[in-house]
Coordinates of C-alpha atoms in Angstrom, one line a residue:
X648 CA 15.0 19.3 -10.8
X649 CA 13.6 21.2 -13.9
X650 CA 13.1 19.6 -17.4
X651 CA 11.6 16.7 -18.9
X652 CA 12.2 12.9 -20.2
X653 CA 10.6 11.7 -23.3
X654 CA 9.2 8.2 -22.3
X655 CA 7.5 5.3 -24.1
X656 CA 5.8 2.6 -22.1
X657 CA 2.4 0.9 -21.6
X658 CA 0.8 0.8 -18.4
X659 CA -2.2 -0.9 -17.0
X660 CA -4.9 -0.6 -14.3
X661 CA -7.6 -3.0 -13.0
X662 CA -10.9 -1.2 -12.1
X663 CA -11.7 -1.3 -8.6
X664 CA -15.3 -1.8 -7.0
X665 CA -15.3 1.9 -6.6
X666 CA -14.7 2.8 -10.1
X667 CA -17.4 0.6 -11.6
X668 CA -20.6 2.2 -13.0
X669 CA -18.8 5.2 -14.6
X670 CA -17.7 5.3 -18.1
X671 CA -14.3 4.5 -19.5
X672 CA -13.7 8.0 -20.4
X673 CA -14.6 9.3 -16.9
X674 CA -12.3 6.6 -15.4
X675 CA -9.5 7.9 -17.5
X676 CA -10.0 11.6 -16.9
X677 CA -10.7 10.8 -13.1
X678 CA -7.4 8.7 -12.4
X679 CA -4.9 10.0 -15.1
X680 CA -5.2 13.7 -15.0
X681 CA -2.2 14.4 -17.2
X682 CA -4.5 14.5 -20.3
X683 CA -7.5 16.5 -21.0
X684 CA -10.8 14.9 -21.7
X685 CA -10.6 15.8 -25.4
X686 CA -7.1 14.2 -25.3
X687 CA -8.1 11.1 -24.0
X688 CA -11.1 10.8 -26.3
X689 CA -8.6 11.1 -29.3
X690 CA -6.4 8.5 -27.8
X691 CA -9.2 6.1 -27.3
X692 CA -10.2 6.5 -30.8
X693 CA -6.4 6.2 -31.9
X694 CA -6.2 2.6 -30.4
X695 CA -3.8 3.8 -27.7
X696 CA -6.1 2.8 -24.8
X697 CA -7.8 -0.6 -24.7
X698 CA -10.1 -2.0 -22.0
X699 CA -9.8 -6.0 -21.5
X700 CA -7.4 -5.9 -24.6
X701 CA -9.7 -4.5 -27.2
X702 CA -11.0 -1.3 -28.3
X703 CA -14.0 0.4 -26.7
X704 CA -15.8 3.5 -26.8
X705 CA -15.4 6.3 -24.5
X706 CA -18.8 5.8 -23.0
X707 CA -18.5 2.0 -22.3
X708 CA -19.7 1.2 -18.8
X709 CA -16.9 0.2 -16.4
X710 CA -17.4 -3.0 -14.2
X711 CA -15.1 -4.2 -11.5
X712 CA -12.1 -6.0 -12.5
X713 CA -11.9 -4.7 -16.0
X714 CA -8.4 -4.2 -17.2
X715 CA -7.4 -0.9 -18.8
X716 CA -4.1 -0.6 -20.8
X717 CA -2.7 2.5 -22.1
X718 CA 0.3 2.6 -24.7
X719 CA 2.2 6.1 -23.9
X720 CA 4.4 7.3 -26.8
X721 CA 6.4 10.4 -27.0
X722 CA 5.1 11.5 -23.4
X723 CA 7.3 14.1 -21.8
X724 CA 7.7 13.0 -18.1
X725 CA 8.9 15.5 -15.4
X726 CA 12.8 15.0 -14.8
X727 CA 13.5 13.7 -11.4
X728 CA 16.8 12.7 -9.6
X729 CA 17.4 8.9 -10.3
X730 CA 20.7 8.6 -8.6
X731 CA 19.2 5.8 -6.1
X732 CA 21.6 3.3 -4.4
X733 CA 21.6 -0.1 -2.7
X734 CA 22.3 0.0 0.9
X735 CA 22.0 -3.5 1.8
X736 CA 20.6 -6.8 0.5
X737 CA 20.0 -9.9 2.7
X738 CA 18.1 -12.8 1.3
X739 CA 14.4 -11.6 0.1
X740 CA 15.1 -8.0 1.4
X741 CA 17.0 -5.0 0.4
X742 CA 17.3 -1.4 1.8
X743 CA 17.5 1.0 -1.0
X744 CA 18.6 4.9 -0.9
X745 CA 15.9 7.2 -2.4
X746 CA 17.0 10.6 -3.3
X747 CA 14.8 13.5 -2.5
X748 CA 12.6 14.3 -5.5
X749 CA 12.3 10.7 -6.8
X750 CA 8.9 9.1 -6.2
X751 CA 8.3 5.5 -5.0
X752 CA 5.7 4.7 -7.0
X753 CA 3.5 6.5 -9.9
X754 CA 2.2 9.7 -9.5
X755 CA -0.1 12.0 -11.4
X756 CA 2.5 12.7 -13.8
X757 CA 5.7 10.3 -13.2
X758 CA 5.3 6.8 -14.6
X759 CA 8.6 5.3 -15.6
X760 CA 11.1 6.9 -13.4
X761 CA 10.0 5.9 -10.0
X762 CA 12.1 4.0 -7.3
X763 CA 10.0 1.0 -7.7
X764 CA 10.7 0.5 -11.5
X765 CA 14.4 1.9 -11.3
X766 CA 15.1 -0.9 -8.6
X767 CA 13.3 -3.7 -10.7
X768 CA 15.2 -2.9 -13.7
X769 CA 18.5 -2.8 -11.7
X770 CA 17.8 -6.4 -10.4
X771 CA 16.6 -7.3 -13.7
X772 CA 13.7 -9.0 -11.7
X773 CA 10.4 -7.8 -11.8
X774 CA 9.1 -9.6 -8.2
X775 CA 11.0 -6.9 -6.2
X776 CA 8.4 -4.5 -4.7
X777 CA 8.4 -1.6 -1.9
X778 CA 7.6 -2.4 1.6
X779 CA 7.2 1.2 2.4
X780 CA 7.0 4.6 0.7
X781 CA 8.4 7.8 1.3
X782 CA 7.1 11.3 0.3
X783 CA 8.6 12.4 -3.0
X784 CA 10.5 15.2 -1.1
X785 CA 11.6 12.9 1.7
X786 CA 15.0 11.0 1.1
X787 CA 16.5 7.8 2.9
X788 CA 15.8 4.4 3.1
X789 CA 12.9 2.3 1.2
X790 CA 12.7 -1.4 2.0
X791 CA 12.1 -3.7 -0.8
X792 CA 11.1 -7.7 -0.7
X793 CA 11.3 -10.0 -3.5
X794 CA 8.1 -12.4 -4.0
X795 CA 4.5 -12.2 -2.5
X796 CA 5.9 -14.3 0.4
X797 CA 8.4 -11.9 1.4
X798 CA 5.9 -8.9 1.0
X799 CA 3.6 -10.5 3.2
X800 CA 5.4 -11.6 6.1
X801 CA 7.7 -8.4 6.3
X802 CA 4.6 -5.9 5.6
X803 CA 4.3 -3.4 8.4
X804 CA 0.8 -4.4 8.7
X805 CA 1.5 -8.4 9.4
X806 CA 0.9 -9.2 12.8
X807 CA 4.1 -10.2 15.0
X808 CA 6.4 -8.1 12.3
X809 CA 8.6 -5.4 13.8
X810 CA 9.3 -2.2 12.1
X811 CA 11.5 0.4 13.8
X812 CA 12.2 3.7 12.1
X813 CA 14.5 6.6 12.6
X814 CA 14.6 9.9 11.0
X815 CA 16.7 13.0 10.8
X816 CA 14.9 16.2 10.6
X817 CA 15.9 20.0 10.4
X818 CA 13.2 22.2 12.0
X819 CA 12.7 25.8 12.5
X820 CA 13.3 27.0 16.0
X821 CA 15.3 25.7 18.8
X822 CA 14.5 22.5 20.8
X823 CA 16.8 21.3 23.5
X824 CA 15.3 18.5 25.2
X825 CA 13.5 15.2 24.3
X826 CA 9.8 15.4 23.7
X827 CA 7.0 13.3 22.1
X828 CA 3.7 14.3 20.2
X829 CA 0.7 12.2 20.3
X830 CA -2.1 14.2 18.5
X831 CA -4.5 12.1 16.5
X832 CA -4.2 13.2 12.7
X833 CA -6.8 13.6 10.1
X834 CA -7.4 15.5 6.9
X835 CA -9.4 18.8 7.5
X836 CA -12.7 19.3 5.0
X837 CA -12.2 22.4 3.0
X838 CA -8.3 22.9 3.5
X839 CA -6.8 24.4 0.3
X840 CA -4.2 21.7 0.5
X841 CA -6.2 18.4 0.5
X842 CA -3.8 16.1 1.7
X843 CA -2.7 18.0 4.4
X844 CA -2.9 16.5 7.8
X845 CA -4.2 18.3 11.1
X846 CA -4.5 17.4 15.0
X847 CA -8.0 15.9 15.2
X848 CA -9.5 14.3 18.5
X849 CA -11.5 12.0 16.1
X850 CA -8.5 11.2 13.8
X851 CA -6.0 8.2 13.9
X852 CA -3.9 7.6 16.7
X853 CA -0.3 8.6 16.1
X854 CA 2.7 9.2 18.0
X855 CA 6.2 10.7 17.6
X856 CA 9.3 10.7 19.6
X857 CA 12.1 13.3 18.9
X858 CA 15.6 13.9 20.4
X859 CA 17.5 17.1 19.6
X860 CA 21.3 16.2 18.2
X861 CA 22.3 20.0 17.4
X862 CA 21.0 23.4 17.5
X863 CA 22.5 26.2 15.1
X864 CA 21.4 29.5 13.5
X865 CA 17.7 29.1 15.0
X866 CA 17.5 25.6 13.6
X867 CA 17.5 22.0 15.4
X868 CA 18.5 18.7 13.8
X869 CA 16.4 16.1 15.2
X870 CA 16.5 12.5 15.6
X871 CA 12.8 11.4 15.2
X872 CA 11.1 8.0 15.8
X873 CA 7.4 7.6 14.6
X874 CA 5.9 4.9 16.8
X875 CA 2.9 4.9 14.2
X876 CA 2.7 5.0 10.7
X877 CA 0.3 7.7 9.9
X878 CA 0.5 9.9 6.6
X879 CA 2.7 12.8 6.8
X880 CA 3.0 12.0 10.6
X881 CA 6.2 13.5 11.3
X882 CA 5.8 16.6 9.1
X883 CA 2.2 17.2 10.7
X884 CA 3.3 16.7 14.3
X885 CA 6.3 18.8 14.3
X886 CA 4.5 21.6 12.5
X887 CA 1.7 21.2 15.2
X888 CA 4.0 22.0 18.0
X889 CA 5.5 25.1 16.3
X890 CA 8.6 23.5 14.6
X891 CA 7.8 22.8 11.0
X892 CA 10.6 21.0 8.8
X893 CA 12.8 23.5 7.0
X894 CA 12.0 23.4 3.4
X895 CA 8.3 21.8 4.1
X896 CA 6.2 23.6 1.4
X897 CA 3.0 22.3 2.8
X898 CA 3.2 22.6 6.4
X899 CA 5.5 25.5 6.9
X900 CA 4.4 29.3 6.1
X901 CA 0.7 28.5 5.9
X902 CA 1.5 26.1 2.6
X903 CA 1.6 29.2 0.5
X904 CA 4.7 27.9 -1.4
X905 CA 2.9 24.5 -2.2
X906 CA -0.1 26.2 -3.6
X907 CA 2.0 28.5 -5.6
X908 CA 3.8 25.6 -6.9
X909 CA 0.6 24.2 -8.4
X910 CA 0.5 27.4 -10.7
X911 CA 4.1 27.8 -11.5
X912 CA 7.6 27.2 -10.7
X913 CA 9.2 28.6 -7.4
X914 CA 11.9 31.0 -7.6
X915 CA 15.0 31.8 -5.7
X916 CA 13.3 34.0 -3.3
X917 CA 10.7 31.3 -2.3
X918 CA 13.3 28.7 -1.8
X919 CA 15.2 31.2 0.3
X920 CA 12.2 31.7 2.4
X921 CA 11.7 28.0 2.8
X922 CA 15.1 27.6 3.6
X923 CA 15.9 24.7 1.7
X924 CA 15.0 23.2 -2.0
X925 CA 13.1 20.2 -0.5
X926 CA 11.8 19.1 3.0
X927 CA 14.9 18.2 5.3
X928 CA 13.6 14.9 6.5
X929 CA 15.6 11.9 5.9
X930 CA 14.7 8.3 6.8
X931 CA 18.1 7.2 8.3
X932 CA 17.8 3.9 9.9
X933 CA 15.4 1.0 9.6
X934 CA 15.1 -2.4 11.4
X935 CA 12.6 -5.0 10.0
X936 CA 11.9 -8.4 11.7
X937 CA 9.4 -11.1 11.3
X938 CA 7.7 -13.2 13.7
X939 CA 10.7 -15.6 13.9
X940 CA 13.4 -12.6 14.4
X941 CA 14.6 -12.6 10.8
X942 CA 14.9 -9.4 8.8
X943 CA 17.3 -6.6 8.0
X944 CA 18.6 -3.7 9.6
X945 CA 20.7 -0.8 8.1
X946 CA 21.5 3.0 8.2
X947 CA 21.5 5.4 5.2
X948 CA 24.4 7.6 5.5
X949 CA 23.9 9.5 2.3
X950 CA 22.3 12.8 3.9
X951 CA 21.3 15.2 1.4
X952 CA 23.8 18.2 1.0
X953 CA 21.1 20.6 2.3
X954 CA 21.4 19.0 5.8
X955 CA 25.2 19.5 5.7
X956 CA 25.0 23.2 4.4
X957 CA 23.0 23.9 7.6
X958 CA 24.9 21.3 10.0
X959 CA 28.3 21.0 8.5
X960 CA 29.4 19.0 11.5
X961 CA 26.9 16.3 10.8
X962 CA 28.6 12.8 11.0
X963 CA 26.7 9.7 11.0
X964 CA 29.6 7.5 12.0
X965 CA 29.5 8.9 15.5
X966 CA 27.2 10.1 18.2
X967 CA 23.9 8.4 16.5
X968 CA 22.3 6.0 18.8
X969 CA 19.8 3.7 16.9
X970 CA 18.9 1.0 19.2
X971 CA 18.4 -2.6 17.7
X972 CA 16.1 -5.4 18.9
X973 CA 18.0 -8.1 20.8

């Protein structure tokens, strides 16, 4: 989606220990890159940016716990799709459909139109917060919890809590049998795409299972189950075995379309080469259980149109097996 939305909002940030010691201006420039250094100086002087609720000079030293507040006016935020939908609610838990292109949390340029903000507004309750995140271009289920206690007990890092996730992915090439990938993953120093993950024996343990559902025109529709939760795990693992996800700008075609997009908009020829306007990865099924077995389970049948263009017979009402915990 192209275009912008003009927004007005106030945002806050509490300085972490790693951010102490630098100046007020340095923190702004490093963490919020959508304004230049000169623009931040102007906003500080105009009183649009406060430190601990008061005006401060650009060279004020930052200490851990200092609270920065920025009043944003007439900022043109990149337009993103906002057609999220509620799949299921159960007590203090909810499963929400995220369209491809909508960020879950704030990014370097998108602050207001995030799934987290939109869902809180929908529920008229600021205590709802996401339990997981999906890449901006990935569609599918995001789980929300209401209140700090629900966030704690259903967190994927909470001991004894079960998270069982399944995705649909369309990949380049033909895969005709079940398989698994268990390469440890890590970022690679010097990579032109800094966030990209690579197989690395010294990286973090990661394991992904996959099952082919359909093969058509040199592409395969997979059901994928990540058994661990590493950054870009599914994308990196499938690319590492020679089957990158269709539309993945960072992990297919040497990442050249990702790098081009940093400089200018991609054109029709670029998207034709990629095979889709966004990466064809959809978080289709999620089960969450706490230590006592309470939780939520659901399926997101709102698959993006690009999936159905390549696999017109895709039908989530039959032929899909998502095992649930007894």
